[in-house]
PDB file of C-alpha atoms and ligand atoms in Angstrom:
ATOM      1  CA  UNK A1261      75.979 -16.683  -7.797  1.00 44.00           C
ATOM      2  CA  UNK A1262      76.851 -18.290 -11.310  1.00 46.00           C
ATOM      3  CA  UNK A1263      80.275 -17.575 -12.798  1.00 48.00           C
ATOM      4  CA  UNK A1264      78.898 -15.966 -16.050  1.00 47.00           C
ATOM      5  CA  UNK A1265      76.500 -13.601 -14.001  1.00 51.00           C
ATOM      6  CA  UNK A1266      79.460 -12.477 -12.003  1.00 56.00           C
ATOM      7  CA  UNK A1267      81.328 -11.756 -15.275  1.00 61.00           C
ATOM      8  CA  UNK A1268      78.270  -9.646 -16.387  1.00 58.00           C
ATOM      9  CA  UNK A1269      77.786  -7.911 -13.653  1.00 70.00           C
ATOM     10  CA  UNK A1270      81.432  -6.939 -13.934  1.00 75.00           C
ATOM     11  CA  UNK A1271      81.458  -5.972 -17.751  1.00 70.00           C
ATOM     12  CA  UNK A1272      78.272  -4.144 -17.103  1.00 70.00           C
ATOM     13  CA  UNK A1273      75.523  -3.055 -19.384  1.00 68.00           C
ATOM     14  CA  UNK A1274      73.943  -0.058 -20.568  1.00 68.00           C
ATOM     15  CA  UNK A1275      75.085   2.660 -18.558  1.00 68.00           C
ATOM     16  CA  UNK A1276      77.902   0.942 -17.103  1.00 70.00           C
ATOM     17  CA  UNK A1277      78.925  -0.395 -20.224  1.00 80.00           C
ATOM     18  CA  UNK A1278      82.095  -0.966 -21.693  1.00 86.00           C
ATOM     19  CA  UNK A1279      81.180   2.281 -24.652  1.00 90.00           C
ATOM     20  CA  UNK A1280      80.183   4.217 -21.841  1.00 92.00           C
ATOM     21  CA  UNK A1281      84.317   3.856 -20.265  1.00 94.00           C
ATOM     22  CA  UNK A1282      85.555   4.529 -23.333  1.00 95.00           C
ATOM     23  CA  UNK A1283      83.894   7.518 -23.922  1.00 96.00           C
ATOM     24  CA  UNK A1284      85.375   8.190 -20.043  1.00 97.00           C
ATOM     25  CA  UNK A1285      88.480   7.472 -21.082  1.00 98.00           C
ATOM     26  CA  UNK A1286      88.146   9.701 -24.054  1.00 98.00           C
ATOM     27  CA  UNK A1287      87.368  12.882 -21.873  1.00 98.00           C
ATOM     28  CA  UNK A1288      90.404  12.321 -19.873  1.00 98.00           C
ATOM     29  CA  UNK A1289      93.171  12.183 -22.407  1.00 98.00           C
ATOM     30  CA  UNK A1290      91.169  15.053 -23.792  1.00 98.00           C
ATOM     31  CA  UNK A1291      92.002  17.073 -20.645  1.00 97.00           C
ATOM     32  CA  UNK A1292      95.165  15.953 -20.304  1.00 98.00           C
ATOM     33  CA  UNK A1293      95.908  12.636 -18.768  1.00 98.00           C
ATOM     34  CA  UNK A1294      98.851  11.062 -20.747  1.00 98.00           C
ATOM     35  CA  UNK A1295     100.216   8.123 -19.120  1.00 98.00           C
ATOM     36  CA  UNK A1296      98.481   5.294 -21.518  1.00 98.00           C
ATOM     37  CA  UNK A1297      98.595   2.669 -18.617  1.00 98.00           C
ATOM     38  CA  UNK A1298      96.739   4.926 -16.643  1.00 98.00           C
ATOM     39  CA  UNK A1299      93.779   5.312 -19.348  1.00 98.00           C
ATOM     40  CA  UNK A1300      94.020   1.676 -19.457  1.00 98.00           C
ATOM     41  CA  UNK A1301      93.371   1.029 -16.207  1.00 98.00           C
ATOM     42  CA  UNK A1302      90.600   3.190 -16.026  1.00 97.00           C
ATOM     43  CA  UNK A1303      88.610   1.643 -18.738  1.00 96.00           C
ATOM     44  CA  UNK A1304      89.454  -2.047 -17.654  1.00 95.00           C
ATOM     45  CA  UNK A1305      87.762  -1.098 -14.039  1.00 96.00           C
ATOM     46  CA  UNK A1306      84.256  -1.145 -13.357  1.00 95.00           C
ATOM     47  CA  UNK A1307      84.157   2.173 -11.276  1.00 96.00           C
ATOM     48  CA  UNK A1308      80.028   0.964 -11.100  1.00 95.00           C
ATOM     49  CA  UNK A1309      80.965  -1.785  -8.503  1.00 95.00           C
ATOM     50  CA  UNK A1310      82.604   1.192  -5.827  1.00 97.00           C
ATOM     51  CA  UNK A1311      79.361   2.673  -5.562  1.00 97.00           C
ATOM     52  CA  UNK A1312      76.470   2.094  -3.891  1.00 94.00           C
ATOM     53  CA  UNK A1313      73.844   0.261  -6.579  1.00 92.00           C
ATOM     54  CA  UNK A1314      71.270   3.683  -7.213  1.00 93.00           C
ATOM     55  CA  UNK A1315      74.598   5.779  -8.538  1.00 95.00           C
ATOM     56  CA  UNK A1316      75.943   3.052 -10.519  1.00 93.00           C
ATOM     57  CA  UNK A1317      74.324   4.772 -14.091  1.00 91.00           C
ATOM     58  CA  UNK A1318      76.444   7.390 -13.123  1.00 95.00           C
ATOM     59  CA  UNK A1319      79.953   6.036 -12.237  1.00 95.00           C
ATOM     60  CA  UNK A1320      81.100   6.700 -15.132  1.00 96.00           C
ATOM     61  CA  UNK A1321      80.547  10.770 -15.691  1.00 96.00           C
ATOM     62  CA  UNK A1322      83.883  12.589 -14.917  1.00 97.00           C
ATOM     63  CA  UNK A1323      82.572  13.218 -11.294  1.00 97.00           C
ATOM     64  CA  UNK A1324      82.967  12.329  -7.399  1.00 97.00           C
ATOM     65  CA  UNK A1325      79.767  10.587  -6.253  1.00 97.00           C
ATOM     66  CA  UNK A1326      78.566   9.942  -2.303  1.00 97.00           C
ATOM     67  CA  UNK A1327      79.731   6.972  -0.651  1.00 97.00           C
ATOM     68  CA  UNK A1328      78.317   7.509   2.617  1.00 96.00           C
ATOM     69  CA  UNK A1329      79.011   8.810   5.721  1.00 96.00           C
ATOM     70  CA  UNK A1330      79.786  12.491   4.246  1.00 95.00           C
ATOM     71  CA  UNK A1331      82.461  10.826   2.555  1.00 96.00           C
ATOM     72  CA  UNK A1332      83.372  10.513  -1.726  1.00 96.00           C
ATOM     73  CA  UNK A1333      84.717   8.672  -4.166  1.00 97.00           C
ATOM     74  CA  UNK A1334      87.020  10.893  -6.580  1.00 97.00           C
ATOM     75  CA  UNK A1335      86.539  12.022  -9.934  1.00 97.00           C
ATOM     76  CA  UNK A1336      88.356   9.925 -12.001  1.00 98.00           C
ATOM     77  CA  UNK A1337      90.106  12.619 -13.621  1.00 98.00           C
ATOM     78  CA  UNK A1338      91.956  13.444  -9.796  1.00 98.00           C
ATOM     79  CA  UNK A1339      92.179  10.046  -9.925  1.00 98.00           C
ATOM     80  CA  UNK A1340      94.040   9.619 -13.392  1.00 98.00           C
ATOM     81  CA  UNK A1341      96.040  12.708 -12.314  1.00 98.00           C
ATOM     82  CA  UNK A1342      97.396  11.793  -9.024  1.00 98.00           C
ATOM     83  CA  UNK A1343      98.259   8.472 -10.156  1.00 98.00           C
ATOM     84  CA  UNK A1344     100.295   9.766 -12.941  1.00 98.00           C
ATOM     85  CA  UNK A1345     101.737  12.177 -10.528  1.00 98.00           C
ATOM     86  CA  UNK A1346     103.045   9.211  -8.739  1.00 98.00           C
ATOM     87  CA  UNK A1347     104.376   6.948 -11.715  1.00 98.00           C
ATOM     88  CA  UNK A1348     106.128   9.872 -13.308  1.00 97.00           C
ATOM     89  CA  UNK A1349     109.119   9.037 -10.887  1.00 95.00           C
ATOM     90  CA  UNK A1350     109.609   5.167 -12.891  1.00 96.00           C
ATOM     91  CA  UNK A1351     108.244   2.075 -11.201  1.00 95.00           C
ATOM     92  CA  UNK A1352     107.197   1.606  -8.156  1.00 98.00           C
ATOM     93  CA  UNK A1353     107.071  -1.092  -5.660  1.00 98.00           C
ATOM     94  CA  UNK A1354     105.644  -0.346  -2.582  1.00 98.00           C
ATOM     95  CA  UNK A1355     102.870   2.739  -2.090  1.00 98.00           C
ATOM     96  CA  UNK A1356     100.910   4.074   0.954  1.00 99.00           C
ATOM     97  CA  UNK A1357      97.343   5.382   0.294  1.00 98.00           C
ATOM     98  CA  UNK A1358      95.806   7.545   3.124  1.00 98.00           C
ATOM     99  CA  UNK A1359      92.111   6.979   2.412  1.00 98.00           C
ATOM    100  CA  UNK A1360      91.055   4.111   1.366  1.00 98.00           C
ATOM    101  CA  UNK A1361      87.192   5.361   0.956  1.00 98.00           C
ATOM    102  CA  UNK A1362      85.458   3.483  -1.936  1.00 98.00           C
ATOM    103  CA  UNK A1363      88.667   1.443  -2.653  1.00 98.00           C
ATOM    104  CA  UNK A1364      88.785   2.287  -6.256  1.00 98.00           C
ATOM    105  CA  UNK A1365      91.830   4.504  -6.338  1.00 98.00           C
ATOM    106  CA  UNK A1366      93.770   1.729  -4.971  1.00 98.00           C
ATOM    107  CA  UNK A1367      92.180  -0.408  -7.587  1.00 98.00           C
ATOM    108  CA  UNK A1368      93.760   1.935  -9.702  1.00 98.00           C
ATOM    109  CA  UNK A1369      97.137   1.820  -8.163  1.00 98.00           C
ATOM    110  CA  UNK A1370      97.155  -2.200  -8.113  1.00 98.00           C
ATOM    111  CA  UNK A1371      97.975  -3.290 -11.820  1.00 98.00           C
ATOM    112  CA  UNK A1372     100.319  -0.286 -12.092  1.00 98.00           C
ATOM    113  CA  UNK A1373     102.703  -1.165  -8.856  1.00 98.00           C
ATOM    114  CA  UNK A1374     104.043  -3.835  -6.687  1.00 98.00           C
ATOM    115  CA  UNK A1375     102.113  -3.430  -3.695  1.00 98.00           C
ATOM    116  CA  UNK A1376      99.559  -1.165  -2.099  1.00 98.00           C
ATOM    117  CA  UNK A1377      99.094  -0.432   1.754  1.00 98.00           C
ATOM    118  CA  UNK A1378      95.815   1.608   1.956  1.00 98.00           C
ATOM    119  CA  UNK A1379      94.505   3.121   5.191  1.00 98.00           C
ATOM    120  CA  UNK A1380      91.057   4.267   6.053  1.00 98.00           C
ATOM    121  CA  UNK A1381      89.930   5.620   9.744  1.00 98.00           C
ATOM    122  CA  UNK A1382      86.505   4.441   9.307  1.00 98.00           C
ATOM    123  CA  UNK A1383      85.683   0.676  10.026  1.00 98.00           C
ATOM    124  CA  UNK A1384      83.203  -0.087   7.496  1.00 98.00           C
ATOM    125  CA  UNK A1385      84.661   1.288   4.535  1.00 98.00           C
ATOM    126  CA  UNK A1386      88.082  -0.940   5.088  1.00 98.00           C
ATOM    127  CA  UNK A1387      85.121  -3.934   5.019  1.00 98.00           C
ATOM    128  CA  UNK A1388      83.120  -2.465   1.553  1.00 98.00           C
ATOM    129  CA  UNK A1389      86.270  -1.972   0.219  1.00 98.00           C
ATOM    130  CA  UNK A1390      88.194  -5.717   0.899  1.00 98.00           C
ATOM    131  CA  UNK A1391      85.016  -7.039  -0.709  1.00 98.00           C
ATOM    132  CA  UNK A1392      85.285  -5.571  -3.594  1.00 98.00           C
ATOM    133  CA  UNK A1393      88.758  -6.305  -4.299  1.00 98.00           C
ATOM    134  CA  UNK A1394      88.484  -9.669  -3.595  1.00 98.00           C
ATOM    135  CA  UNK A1395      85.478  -9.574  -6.410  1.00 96.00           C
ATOM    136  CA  UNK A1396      88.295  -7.858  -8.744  1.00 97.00           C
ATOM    137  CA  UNK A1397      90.908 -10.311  -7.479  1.00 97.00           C
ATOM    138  CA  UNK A1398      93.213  -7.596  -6.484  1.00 98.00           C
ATOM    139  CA  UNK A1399      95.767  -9.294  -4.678  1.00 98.00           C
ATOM    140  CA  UNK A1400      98.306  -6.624  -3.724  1.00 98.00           C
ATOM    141  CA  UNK A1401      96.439  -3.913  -1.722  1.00 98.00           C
ATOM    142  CA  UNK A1402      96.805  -4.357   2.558  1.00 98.00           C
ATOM    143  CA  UNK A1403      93.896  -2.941   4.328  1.00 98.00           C
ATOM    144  CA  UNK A1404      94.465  -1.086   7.270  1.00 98.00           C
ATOM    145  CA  UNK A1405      92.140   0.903   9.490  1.00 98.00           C
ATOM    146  CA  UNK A1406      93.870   3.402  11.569  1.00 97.00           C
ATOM    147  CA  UNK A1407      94.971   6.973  11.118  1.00 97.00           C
ATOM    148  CA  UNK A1408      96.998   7.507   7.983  1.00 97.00           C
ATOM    149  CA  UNK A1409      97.930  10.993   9.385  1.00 96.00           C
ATOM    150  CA  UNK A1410     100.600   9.030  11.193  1.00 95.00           C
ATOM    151  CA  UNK A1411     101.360   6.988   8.344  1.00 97.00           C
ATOM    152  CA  UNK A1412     102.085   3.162   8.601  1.00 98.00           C
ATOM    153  CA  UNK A1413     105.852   3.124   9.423  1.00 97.00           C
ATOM    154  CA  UNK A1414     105.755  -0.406  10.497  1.00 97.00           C
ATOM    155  CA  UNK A1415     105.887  -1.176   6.712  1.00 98.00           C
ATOM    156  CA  UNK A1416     107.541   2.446   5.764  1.00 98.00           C
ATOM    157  CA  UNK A1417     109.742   3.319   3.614  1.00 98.00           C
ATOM    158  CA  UNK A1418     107.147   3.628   0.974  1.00 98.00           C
ATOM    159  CA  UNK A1419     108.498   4.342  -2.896  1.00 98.00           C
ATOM    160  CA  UNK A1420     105.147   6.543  -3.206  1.00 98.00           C
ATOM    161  CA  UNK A1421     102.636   8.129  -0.759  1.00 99.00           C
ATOM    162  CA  UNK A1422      99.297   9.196  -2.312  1.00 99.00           C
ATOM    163  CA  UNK A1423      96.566  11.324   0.380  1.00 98.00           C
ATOM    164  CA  UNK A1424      93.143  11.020  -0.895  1.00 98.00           C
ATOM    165  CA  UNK A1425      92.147  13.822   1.857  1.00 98.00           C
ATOM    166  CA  UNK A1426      93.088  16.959   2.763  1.00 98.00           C
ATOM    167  CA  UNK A1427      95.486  18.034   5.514  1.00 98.00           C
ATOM    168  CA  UNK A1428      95.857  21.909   6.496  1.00 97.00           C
ATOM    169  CA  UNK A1429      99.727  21.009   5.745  1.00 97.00           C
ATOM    170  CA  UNK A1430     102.370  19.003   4.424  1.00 97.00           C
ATOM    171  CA  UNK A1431     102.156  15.696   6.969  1.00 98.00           C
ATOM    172  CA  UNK A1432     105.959  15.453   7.711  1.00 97.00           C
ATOM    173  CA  UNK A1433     105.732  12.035   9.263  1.00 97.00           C
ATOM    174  CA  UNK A1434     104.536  10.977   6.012  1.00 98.00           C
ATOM    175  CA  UNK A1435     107.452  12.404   4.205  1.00 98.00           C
ATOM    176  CA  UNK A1436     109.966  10.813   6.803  1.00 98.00           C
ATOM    177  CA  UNK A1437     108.191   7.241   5.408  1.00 98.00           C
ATOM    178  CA  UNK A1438     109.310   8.311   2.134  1.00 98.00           C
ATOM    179  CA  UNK A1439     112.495   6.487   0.342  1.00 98.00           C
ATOM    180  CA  UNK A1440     114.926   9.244  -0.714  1.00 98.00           C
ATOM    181  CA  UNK A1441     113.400  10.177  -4.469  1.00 98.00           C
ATOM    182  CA  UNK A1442     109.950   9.046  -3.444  1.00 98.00           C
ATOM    183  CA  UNK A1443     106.932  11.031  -4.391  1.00 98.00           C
ATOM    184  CA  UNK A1444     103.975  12.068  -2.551  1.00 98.00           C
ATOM    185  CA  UNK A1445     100.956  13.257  -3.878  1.00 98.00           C
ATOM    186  CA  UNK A1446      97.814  14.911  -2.260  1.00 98.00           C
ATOM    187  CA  UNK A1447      95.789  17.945  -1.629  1.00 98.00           C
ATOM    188  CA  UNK A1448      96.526  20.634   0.761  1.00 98.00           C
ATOM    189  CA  UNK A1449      94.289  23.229   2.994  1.00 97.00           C
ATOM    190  CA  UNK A1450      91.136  24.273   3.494  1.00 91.00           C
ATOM    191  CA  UNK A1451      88.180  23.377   1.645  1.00 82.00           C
ATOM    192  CA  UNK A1452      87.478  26.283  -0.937  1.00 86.00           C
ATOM    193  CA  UNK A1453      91.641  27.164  -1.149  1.00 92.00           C
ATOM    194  CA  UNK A1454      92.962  23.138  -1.842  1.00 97.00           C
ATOM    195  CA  UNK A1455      95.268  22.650  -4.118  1.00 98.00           C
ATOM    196  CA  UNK A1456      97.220  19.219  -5.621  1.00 98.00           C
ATOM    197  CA  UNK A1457     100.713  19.317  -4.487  1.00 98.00           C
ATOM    198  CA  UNK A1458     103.747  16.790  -5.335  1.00 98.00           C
ATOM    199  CA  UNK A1459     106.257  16.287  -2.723  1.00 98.00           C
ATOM    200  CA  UNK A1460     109.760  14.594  -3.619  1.00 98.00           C
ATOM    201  CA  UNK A1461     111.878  13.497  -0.308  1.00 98.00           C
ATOM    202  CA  UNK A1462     115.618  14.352  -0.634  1.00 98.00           C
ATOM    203  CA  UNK A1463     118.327  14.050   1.862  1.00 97.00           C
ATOM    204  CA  UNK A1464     117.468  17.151   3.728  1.00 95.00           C
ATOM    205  CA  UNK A1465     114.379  17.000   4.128  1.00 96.00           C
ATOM    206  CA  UNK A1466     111.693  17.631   0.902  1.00 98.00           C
ATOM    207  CA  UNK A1467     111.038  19.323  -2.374  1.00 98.00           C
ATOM    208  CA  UNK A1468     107.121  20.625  -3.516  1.00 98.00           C
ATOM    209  CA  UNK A1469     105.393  21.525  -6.306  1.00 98.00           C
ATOM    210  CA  UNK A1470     101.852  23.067  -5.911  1.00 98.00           C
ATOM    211  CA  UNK A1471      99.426  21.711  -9.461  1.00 97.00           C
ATOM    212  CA  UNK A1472      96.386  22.953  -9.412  1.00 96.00           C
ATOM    213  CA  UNK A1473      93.216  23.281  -7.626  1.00 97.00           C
ATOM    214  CA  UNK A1474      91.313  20.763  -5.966  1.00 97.00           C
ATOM    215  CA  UNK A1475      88.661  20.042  -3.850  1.00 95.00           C
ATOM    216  CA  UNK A1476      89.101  16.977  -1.140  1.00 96.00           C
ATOM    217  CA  UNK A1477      87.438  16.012   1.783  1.00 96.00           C
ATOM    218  CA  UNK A1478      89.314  17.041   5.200  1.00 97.00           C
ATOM    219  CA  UNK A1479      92.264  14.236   6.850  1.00 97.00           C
ATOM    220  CA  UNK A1480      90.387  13.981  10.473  1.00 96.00           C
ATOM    221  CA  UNK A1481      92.148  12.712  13.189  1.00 91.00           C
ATOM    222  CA  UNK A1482      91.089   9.739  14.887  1.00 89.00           C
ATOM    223  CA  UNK A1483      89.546   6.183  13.609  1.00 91.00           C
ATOM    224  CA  UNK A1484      85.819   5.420  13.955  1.00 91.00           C
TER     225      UNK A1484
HETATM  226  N1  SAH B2851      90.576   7.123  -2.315  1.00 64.29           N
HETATM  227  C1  SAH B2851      89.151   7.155  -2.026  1.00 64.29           C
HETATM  228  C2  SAH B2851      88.674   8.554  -1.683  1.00 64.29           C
HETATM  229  C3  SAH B2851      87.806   8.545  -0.473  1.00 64.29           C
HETATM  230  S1  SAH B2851      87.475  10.107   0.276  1.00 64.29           S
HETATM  231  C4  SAH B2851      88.363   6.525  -3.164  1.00 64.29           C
HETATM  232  O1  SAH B2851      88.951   6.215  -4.203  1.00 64.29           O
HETATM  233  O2  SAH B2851      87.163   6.311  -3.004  1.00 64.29           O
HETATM  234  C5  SAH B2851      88.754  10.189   1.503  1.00 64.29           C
HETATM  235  C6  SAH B2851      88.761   9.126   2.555  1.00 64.29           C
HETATM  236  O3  SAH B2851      89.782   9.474   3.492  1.00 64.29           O
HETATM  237  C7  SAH B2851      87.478   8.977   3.370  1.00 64.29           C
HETATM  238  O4  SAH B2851      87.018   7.660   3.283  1.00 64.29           O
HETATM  239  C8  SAH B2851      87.906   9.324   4.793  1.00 64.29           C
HETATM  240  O5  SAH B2851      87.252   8.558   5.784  1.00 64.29           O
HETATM  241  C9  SAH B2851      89.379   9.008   4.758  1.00 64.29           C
HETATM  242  N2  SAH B2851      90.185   9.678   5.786  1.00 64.29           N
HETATM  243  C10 SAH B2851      90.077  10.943   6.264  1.00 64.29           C
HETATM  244  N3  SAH B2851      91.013  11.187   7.206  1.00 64.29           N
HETATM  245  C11 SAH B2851      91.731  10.016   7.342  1.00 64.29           C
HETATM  246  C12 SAH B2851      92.829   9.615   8.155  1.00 64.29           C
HETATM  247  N4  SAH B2851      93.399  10.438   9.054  1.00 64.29           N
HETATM  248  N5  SAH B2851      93.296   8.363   8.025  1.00 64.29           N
HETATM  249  C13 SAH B2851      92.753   7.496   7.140  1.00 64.29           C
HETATM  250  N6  SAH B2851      91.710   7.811   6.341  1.00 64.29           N
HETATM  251  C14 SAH B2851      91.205   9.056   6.426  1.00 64.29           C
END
């Protein structure tokens, strides 16, 4: 493919337009999402290319969409939210997503930290997803495809943790990969009770803060 028709594809057109983001970006500061880099980032990234080609006039409505495989990509308001969630600590360099899905939260994540590890238990989303970042020259997320219930502590301790599904409880081996001071974000329990929670790691052991209600797809066990 020609440079320029990458570029366009990219940009997009019509419905995936760059008037169509802003207006996205609009409806999020209106319901709250502060963090400016955060609305940035969301309206310099074409949420169109994470989904599958027939949804793409709809990528940018302030909803999750199918990606397969009973699986979603989030609304970009949980998006915005959660990712704020995890800068509102200062900087950080190194963060663990459990999730990877779509890839477009840790598209998010990549101009706004050092380094991402994402992990994602099924096979062929880790392969959709390492595309697509390599189309958005993202250089700073590391695939992996295992179970991120265990976490990654070969590369732990993280500065941030961010869950993009739901456990019944907080994961503690995830909050042992935590730096002392680092954040975790992600929704807890069962499907119609989830809620967004914030986790800070201190020296004995962990402080939380339950947000406000959410609804996630379930952390499974296992890799496929
Ligand atoms: N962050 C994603 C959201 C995807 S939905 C995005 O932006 O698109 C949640 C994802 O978590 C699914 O792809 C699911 O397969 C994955 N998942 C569920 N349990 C998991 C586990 N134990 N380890 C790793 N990934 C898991």
């Amino acid at each position: 493919m020609q440079q320029g028709m990458v570029n366009k594809e990219l940009l997009g057109m019509g419905m995936t337009s760059r008037r169509t983001r802003d207006r996205l970006v609009e409806r999020l500061a209106a319901e709250g999402i502060t963090n400016r880099k955060v609305l940035e980032t969301i309206r310099n990234t074409p949420r169109h290319i994470f989904v599958e080609e027939a949804l793409a006039s709809r990528a940018y409505e302030d909803t999750a969409l199918p990606i397969g495989l009973g699986q979603t990509i989030s609304q970009p308001y949980i998006v915005a939210r959660m990712t704020e969630l995890l800068l509102a600590g200062g900087p950080l360099d190194t963060v663990l997503e459990v999730g990877t899905g779509s890839g477009y939260q840790a598209a998010i994540l990549s101009p706004l930290v050092k380094r991402i590890y994402s992990v994602e238990r099924i096979e062929s989303f880790i392969k959709q997803a390492r595309a697509r970042f390599q189309e958005l020259q993202l250089r700073n997320i590391r695939l992996n495809h295992c179970d991120g219930g265990i976490g990654l502590p070969q590369y732990a301790p993280f500065d941030g943790i961010i869950v993009t599904a739901a456990p019944e409880g907080i994961p503690l081996a995830l909050v042992d990969q935590l730096v002392i001071g680092g954040r975790m974000v992600l929704p807890i329990g069962m499907r119609d009770e989830q809620v967004l929670v914030l986790v800070i790691r201190t020296e004995q052991g962990y402080e939380k803060e339950i947000l406000e209600r959410v609804m996630f797809v379930p952390l499974l066990g296992g890799t496929r």
